[in-house]
């Protein structure tokens, strides 16, 4: 689950990154609207957390920009305790929910999960290809109805590939989604992860397989006879 965070208060941003990481979210934090919007163009985020008081642009304009783009990622705005007008205008501009500062990390995470569970959103139920199933909430993988253990990263990679079944997922996209934007990932870590995942899928008898398009990316294909 990848979250885009706009927050210019660096201490708060750090504690959100750490707090949400402990609860299973990967967070990319940006202190300006410009940097956050650039990241938004590159990565398919599952959710957006936006501080309305950013240094370079009005937060409401940012909400409108995000909504104009063809993303269905929910937007959760962070507002000051006395900012009732902000909350109303934020929701009017297209935000899905708000959290009032100061807040507990568990509350922020709970609100995010609630938004992500809405139909069509990232936590919306079960992904299935052939005899392979992934429960997006419990992160459980099943083959022919039997539960199979995969590592956290393997499940993340599998989810990304399953969501785009039959389409090419760029290697850089996997890197960014799994390890965070601009992180120093060893060049072959995705290759190692994918080859492990491919072997596992084969050994458990999953009726789908991962194809490599050299220099481009990967594609998960339903091989059900
Ligand atoms: Ca601020």
PDB file of N, CA, C and O in Angstrom, residues 121-167:
ATOM      1  N   UNK A 121     -11.509   0.627  -4.562  1.00  0.00           N
ATOM      2  CA  UNK A 121     -10.254   1.150  -4.021  1.00  0.00           C
ATOM      3  C   UNK A 121      -9.286   0.015  -3.711  1.00  0.00           C
ATOM      4  O   UNK A 121      -9.627  -1.150  -3.817  1.00  0.00           O
ATOM      5  N   UNK A 122      -8.074   0.418  -3.261  1.00  0.00           N
ATOM      6  CA  UNK A 122      -6.986  -0.558  -3.160  1.00  0.00           C
ATOM      7  C   UNK A 122      -7.273  -1.753  -2.261  1.00  0.00           C
ATOM      8  O   UNK A 122      -6.780  -2.836  -2.496  1.00  0.00           O
ATOM      9  N   UNK A 123      -8.061  -1.551  -1.209  1.00  0.00           N
ATOM     10  CA  UNK A 123      -8.316  -2.683  -0.311  1.00  0.00           C
ATOM     11  C   UNK A 123      -9.623  -3.378  -0.638  1.00  0.00           C
ATOM     12  O   UNK A 123     -10.148  -4.146   0.162  1.00  0.00           O
ATOM     13  N   UNK A 124     -10.164  -3.067  -1.808  1.00  0.00           N
ATOM     14  CA  UNK A 124     -11.479  -3.596  -2.150  1.00  0.00           C
ATOM     15  C   UNK A 124     -11.503  -5.081  -2.421  1.00  0.00           C
ATOM     16  O   UNK A 124     -11.668  -5.516  -3.556  1.00  0.00           O
ATOM     17  N   UNK A 125     -11.340  -5.901  -1.421  1.00  0.00           N
ATOM     18  CA  UNK A 125     -11.647  -7.319  -1.521  1.00  0.00           C
ATOM     19  C   UNK A 125     -10.586  -8.253  -2.036  1.00  0.00           C
ATOM     20  O   UNK A 125      -9.472  -8.254  -1.556  1.00  0.00           O
ATOM     21  N   UNK A 126     -10.956  -9.033  -3.046  1.00  0.00           N
ATOM     22  CA  UNK A 126     -10.148 -10.173  -3.447  1.00  0.00           C
ATOM     23  C   UNK A 126      -9.714 -10.030  -4.908  1.00  0.00           C
ATOM     24  O   UNK A 126     -10.521  -9.723  -5.774  1.00  0.00           O
ATOM     25  N   UNK A 127      -8.433 -10.280  -5.160  1.00  0.00           N
ATOM     26  CA  UNK A 127      -7.953 -10.347  -6.542  1.00  0.00           C
ATOM     27  C   UNK A 127      -7.836 -11.816  -6.897  1.00  0.00           C
ATOM     28  O   UNK A 127      -7.346 -12.611  -6.096  1.00  0.00           O
ATOM     29  N   UNK A 128      -8.275 -12.184  -8.076  1.00  0.00           N
ATOM     30  CA  UNK A 128      -8.215 -13.599  -8.448  1.00  0.00           C
ATOM     31  C   UNK A 128      -7.806 -13.745  -9.901  1.00  0.00           C
ATOM     32  O   UNK A 128      -8.319 -13.056 -10.791  1.00  0.00           O
ATOM     33  N   UNK A 129      -6.843 -14.640 -10.136  1.00  0.00           N
ATOM     34  CA  UNK A 129      -6.442 -14.999 -11.496  1.00  0.00           C
ATOM     35  C   UNK A 129      -6.270 -16.507 -11.517  1.00  0.00           C
ATOM     36  O   UNK A 129      -5.466 -17.052 -10.764  1.00  0.00           O
ATOM     37  N   UNK A 130      -7.030 -17.173 -12.353  1.00  0.00           N
ATOM     38  CA  UNK A 130      -6.991 -18.635 -12.351  1.00  0.00           C
ATOM     39  C   UNK A 130      -7.300 -19.153 -10.957  1.00  0.00           C
ATOM     40  O   UNK A 130      -8.258 -18.726 -10.331  1.00  0.00           O
ATOM     41  N   UNK A 131      -6.427 -20.050 -10.463  1.00  0.00           N
ATOM     42  CA  UNK A 131      -6.665 -20.614  -9.131  1.00  0.00           C
ATOM     43  C   UNK A 131      -5.953 -19.823  -8.024  1.00  0.00           C
ATOM     44  O   UNK A 131      -5.925 -20.225  -6.876  1.00  0.00           O
ATOM     45  N   UNK A 132      -5.366 -18.691  -8.397  1.00  0.00           N
ATOM     46  CA  UNK A 132      -4.623 -17.874  -7.441  1.00  0.00           C
ATOM     47  C   UNK A 132      -5.495 -16.730  -6.927  1.00  0.00           C
ATOM     48  O   UNK A 132      -6.138 -16.029  -7.708  1.00  0.00           O
ATOM     49  N   UNK A 133      -5.517 -16.572  -5.602  1.00  0.00           N
ATOM     50  CA  UNK A 133      -6.313 -15.498  -4.988  1.00  0.00           C
ATOM     51  C   UNK A 133      -5.456 -14.698  -4.034  1.00  0.00           C
ATOM     52  O   UNK A 133      -4.621 -15.248  -3.324  1.00  0.00           O
ATOM     53  N   UNK A 134      -5.697 -13.391  -3.983  1.00  0.00           N
ATOM     54  CA  UNK A 134      -5.010 -12.560  -2.996  1.00  0.00           C
ATOM     55  C   UNK A 134      -6.071 -11.740  -2.270  1.00  0.00           C
ATOM     56  O   UNK A 134      -6.830 -10.983  -2.893  1.00  0.00           O
ATOM     57  N   UNK A 135      -6.141 -11.932  -0.961  1.00  0.00           N
ATOM     58  CA  UNK A 135      -7.074 -11.151  -0.136  1.00  0.00           C
ATOM     59  C   UNK A 135      -6.362  -9.845   0.195  1.00  0.00           C
ATOM     60  O   UNK A 135      -5.362  -9.868   0.911  1.00  0.00           O
ATOM     61  N   UNK A 136      -6.877  -8.730  -0.324  1.00  0.00           N
ATOM     62  CA  UNK A 136      -6.104  -7.495  -0.217  1.00  0.00           C
ATOM     63  C   UNK A 136      -6.104  -6.911   1.188  1.00  0.00           C
ATOM     64  O   UNK A 136      -5.252  -6.102   1.508  1.00  0.00           O
ATOM     65  N   UNK A 137      -7.052  -7.289   2.029  1.00  0.00           N
ATOM     66  CA  UNK A 137      -7.059  -6.761   3.393  1.00  0.00           C
ATOM     67  C   UNK A 137      -6.152  -7.593   4.302  1.00  0.00           C
ATOM     68  O   UNK A 137      -5.240  -7.076   4.934  1.00  0.00           O
ATOM     69  N   UNK A 138      -6.359  -8.909   4.311  1.00  0.00           N
ATOM     70  CA  UNK A 138      -5.553  -9.757   5.206  1.00  0.00           C
ATOM     71  C   UNK A 138      -4.191 -10.075   4.608  1.00  0.00           C
ATOM     72  O   UNK A 138      -3.333 -10.610   5.294  1.00  0.00           O
ATOM     73  N   UNK A 139      -3.986  -9.775   3.323  1.00  0.00           N
ATOM     74  CA  UNK A 139      -2.742 -10.041   2.598  1.00  0.00           C
ATOM     75  C   UNK A 139      -2.483 -11.532   2.458  1.00  0.00           C
ATOM     76  O   UNK A 139      -1.341 -11.956   2.327  1.00  0.00           O
ATOM     77  N   UNK A 140      -3.529 -12.322   2.501  1.00  0.00           N
ATOM     78  CA  UNK A 140      -3.383 -13.762   2.407  1.00  0.00           C
ATOM     79  C   UNK A 140      -3.422 -14.200   0.941  1.00  0.00           C
ATOM     80  O   UNK A 140      -4.239 -13.710   0.163  1.00  0.00           O
ATOM     81  N   UNK A 141      -2.502 -15.117   0.588  1.00  0.00           N
ATOM     82  CA  UNK A 141      -2.468 -15.659  -0.767  1.00  0.00           C
ATOM     83  C   UNK A 141      -2.977 -17.090  -0.716  1.00  0.00           C
ATOM     84  O   UNK A 141      -2.613 -17.855   0.171  1.00  0.00           O
ATOM     85  N   UNK A 142      -3.844 -17.446  -1.653  1.00  0.00           N
ATOM     86  CA  UNK A 142      -4.381 -18.793  -1.681  1.00  0.00           C
ATOM     87  C   UNK A 142      -4.285 -19.384  -3.080  1.00  0.00           C
ATOM     88  O   UNK A 142      -4.459 -18.683  -4.077  1.00  0.00           O
ATOM     89  N   UNK A 143      -3.996 -20.687  -3.131  1.00  0.00           N
ATOM     90  CA  UNK A 143      -4.041 -21.419  -4.395  1.00  0.00           C
ATOM     91  C   UNK A 143      -5.027 -22.563  -4.209  1.00  0.00           C
ATOM     92  O   UNK A 143      -4.906 -23.321  -3.246  1.00  0.00           O
ATOM     93  N   UNK A 144      -5.985 -22.654  -5.108  1.00  0.00           N
ATOM     94  CA  UNK A 144      -7.055 -23.648  -4.984  1.00  0.00           C
ATOM     95  C   UNK A 144      -7.681 -23.631  -3.592  1.00  0.00           C
ATOM     96  O   UNK A 144      -7.973 -24.680  -3.012  1.00  0.00           O
ATOM     97  N   UNK A 145      -7.831 -22.420  -3.036  1.00  0.00           N
ATOM     98  CA  UNK A 145      -8.483 -22.289  -1.731  1.00  0.00           C
ATOM     99  C   UNK A 145      -7.588 -22.601  -0.542  1.00  0.00           C
ATOM    100  O   UNK A 145      -8.020 -22.487   0.595  1.00  0.00           O
ATOM    101  N   UNK A 146      -6.329 -22.985  -0.814  1.00  0.00           N
ATOM    102  CA  UNK A 146      -5.426 -23.293   0.300  1.00  0.00           C
ATOM    103  C   UNK A 146      -4.444 -22.147   0.496  1.00  0.00           C
ATOM    104  O   UNK A 146      -3.850 -21.647  -0.458  1.00  0.00           O
ATOM    105  N   UNK A 147      -4.275 -21.761   1.769  1.00  0.00           N
ATOM    106  CA  UNK A 147      -3.427 -20.629   2.084  1.00  0.00           C
ATOM    107  C   UNK A 147      -1.947 -20.971   1.894  1.00  0.00           C
ATOM    108  O   UNK A 147      -1.495 -22.045   2.272  1.00  0.00           O
ATOM    109  N   UNK A 148      -1.203 -20.048   1.276  1.00  0.00           N
ATOM    110  CA  UNK A 148       0.222 -20.246   1.033  1.00  0.00           C
ATOM    111  C   UNK A 148       0.968 -19.036   1.579  1.00  0.00           C
ATOM    112  O   UNK A 148       0.535 -17.903   1.381  1.00  0.00           O
ATOM    113  N   UNK A 149       2.078 -19.276   2.266  1.00  0.00           N
ATOM    114  CA  UNK A 149       2.803 -18.143   2.837  1.00  0.00           C
ATOM    115  C   UNK A 149       3.747 -17.482   1.815  1.00  0.00           C
ATOM    116  O   UNK A 149       4.535 -18.142   1.160  1.00  0.00           O
ATOM    117  N   UNK A 150       3.634 -16.162   1.709  1.00  0.00           N
ATOM    118  CA  UNK A 150       4.560 -15.361   0.906  1.00  0.00           C
ATOM    119  C   UNK A 150       5.093 -14.243   1.786  1.00  0.00           C
ATOM    120  O   UNK A 150       4.409 -13.822   2.718  1.00  0.00           O
ATOM    121  N   UNK A 151       6.305 -13.748   1.480  1.00  0.00           N
ATOM    122  CA  UNK A 151       6.842 -12.633   2.256  1.00  0.00           C
ATOM    123  C   UNK A 151       6.073 -11.354   1.925  1.00  0.00           C
ATOM    124  O   UNK A 151       5.366 -11.287   0.916  1.00  0.00           O
ATOM    125  N   UNK A 152       6.227 -10.334   2.785  1.00  0.00           N
ATOM    126  CA  UNK A 152       5.517  -9.062   2.588  1.00  0.00           C
ATOM    127  C   UNK A 152       5.816  -8.475   1.210  1.00  0.00           C
ATOM    128  O   UNK A 152       4.914  -8.069   0.480  1.00  0.00           O
ATOM    129  N   UNK A 153       7.095  -8.452   0.835  1.00  0.00           N
ATOM    130  CA  UNK A 153       7.468  -7.895  -0.469  1.00  0.00           C
ATOM    131  C   UNK A 153       6.945  -8.732  -1.633  1.00  0.00           C
ATOM    132  O   UNK A 153       6.550  -8.207  -2.661  1.00  0.00           O
ATOM    133  N   UNK A 154       6.975 -10.038  -1.456  1.00  0.00           N
ATOM    134  CA  UNK A 154       6.450 -10.906  -2.516  1.00  0.00           C
ATOM    135  C   UNK A 154       4.963 -10.619  -2.738  1.00  0.00           C
ATOM    136  O   UNK A 154       4.502 -10.546  -3.874  1.00  0.00           O
ATOM    137  N   UNK A 155       4.223 -10.431  -1.638  1.00  0.00           N
ATOM    138  CA  UNK A 155       2.793 -10.145  -1.765  1.00  0.00           C
ATOM    139  C   UNK A 155       2.587  -8.790  -2.444  1.00  0.00           C
ATOM    140  O   UNK A 155       1.719  -8.631  -3.297  1.00  0.00           O
ATOM    141  N   UNK A 156       3.428  -7.811  -2.084  1.00  0.00           N
ATOM    142  CA  UNK A 156       3.314  -6.486  -2.718  1.00  0.00           C
ATOM    143  C   UNK A 156       3.515  -6.579  -4.221  1.00  0.00           C
ATOM    144  O   UNK A 156       2.755  -6.013  -5.009  1.00  0.00           O
ATOM    145  N   UNK A 157       4.571  -7.314  -4.613  1.00  0.00           N
ATOM    146  CA  UNK A 157       4.871  -7.449  -6.039  1.00  0.00           C
ATOM    147  C   UNK A 157       3.746  -8.195  -6.750  1.00  0.00           C
ATOM    148  O   UNK A 157       3.286  -7.801  -7.825  1.00  0.00           O
ATOM    149  N   UNK A 158       3.281  -9.257  -6.097  1.00  0.00           N
ATOM    150  CA  UNK A 158       2.217 -10.063  -6.682  1.00  0.00           C
ATOM    151  C   UNK A 158       0.953  -9.227  -6.863  1.00  0.00           C
ATOM    152  O   UNK A 158       0.280  -9.288  -7.893  1.00  0.00           O
ATOM    153  N   UNK A 159       0.636  -8.411  -5.864  1.00  0.00           N
ATOM    154  CA  UNK A 159      -0.562  -7.572  -5.940  1.00  0.00           C
ATOM    155  C   UNK A 159      -0.486  -6.627  -7.136  1.00  0.00           C
ATOM    156  O   UNK A 159      -1.436  -6.488  -7.906  1.00  0.00           O
ATOM    157  N   UNK A 160       0.674  -5.994  -7.289  1.00  0.00           N
ATOM    158  CA  UNK A 160       0.855  -5.057  -8.393  1.00  0.00           C
ATOM    159  C   UNK A 160       0.663  -5.756  -9.740  1.00  0.00           C
ATOM    160  O   UNK A 160      -0.006  -5.247 -10.645  1.00  0.00           O
ATOM    161  N   UNK A 161       1.254  -6.944  -9.864  1.00  0.00           N
ATOM    162  CA  UNK A 161       1.148  -7.698 -11.115  1.00  0.00           C
ATOM    163  C   UNK A 161      -0.284  -8.191 -11.336  1.00  0.00           C
ATOM    164  O   UNK A 161      -0.788  -8.172 -12.458  1.00  0.00           O
ATOM    165  N   UNK A 162      -0.944  -8.609 -10.255  1.00  0.00           N
ATOM    166  CA  UNK A 162      -2.316  -9.115 -10.394  1.00  0.00           C
ATOM    167  C   UNK A 162      -3.285  -7.998 -10.779  1.00  0.00           C
ATOM    168  O   UNK A 162      -4.215  -8.200 -11.552  1.00  0.00           O
ATOM    169  N   UNK A 163      -3.053  -6.808 -10.209  1.00  0.00           N
ATOM    170  CA  UNK A 163      -3.934  -5.687 -10.541  1.00  0.00           C
ATOM    171  C   UNK A 163      -3.837  -5.308 -12.018  1.00  0.00           C
ATOM    172  O   UNK A 163      -4.725  -4.679 -12.565  1.00  0.00           O
ATOM    173  N   UNK A 164      -2.696  -5.625 -12.627  1.00  0.00           N
ATOM    174  CA  UNK A 164      -2.534  -5.299 -14.054  1.00  0.00           C
ATOM    175  C   UNK A 164      -2.317  -6.558 -14.859  1.00  0.00           C
ATOM    176  O   UNK A 164      -1.416  -6.629 -15.687  1.00  0.00           O
ATOM    177  N   UNK A 165      -3.089  -7.546 -14.567  1.00  0.00           N
ATOM    178  CA  UNK A 165      -2.978  -8.830 -15.252  1.00  0.00           C
ATOM    179  C   UNK A 165      -2.975  -8.628 -16.769  1.00  0.00           C
ATOM    180  O   UNK A 165      -3.792  -7.878 -17.306  1.00  0.00           O
ATOM    181  N   UNK A 166      -2.012  -9.275 -17.435  1.00  0.00           N
ATOM    182  CA  UNK A 166      -1.949  -9.193 -18.881  1.00  0.00           C
ATOM    183  C   UNK A 166      -1.341  -7.896 -19.400  1.00  0.00           C
ATOM    184  O   UNK A 166      -1.236  -7.700 -20.609  1.00  0.00           O
ATOM    185  N   UNK A 167      -0.954  -7.012 -18.485  1.00  0.00           N
ATOM    186  CA  UNK A 167      -0.327  -5.764 -18.917  1.00  0.00           C
ATOM    187  C   UNK A 167       1.105  -5.727 -18.397  1.00  0.00           C
ATOM    188  O   UNK A 167       1.415  -6.330 -17.378  1.00  0.00           O
TER     189      UNK A 167
END
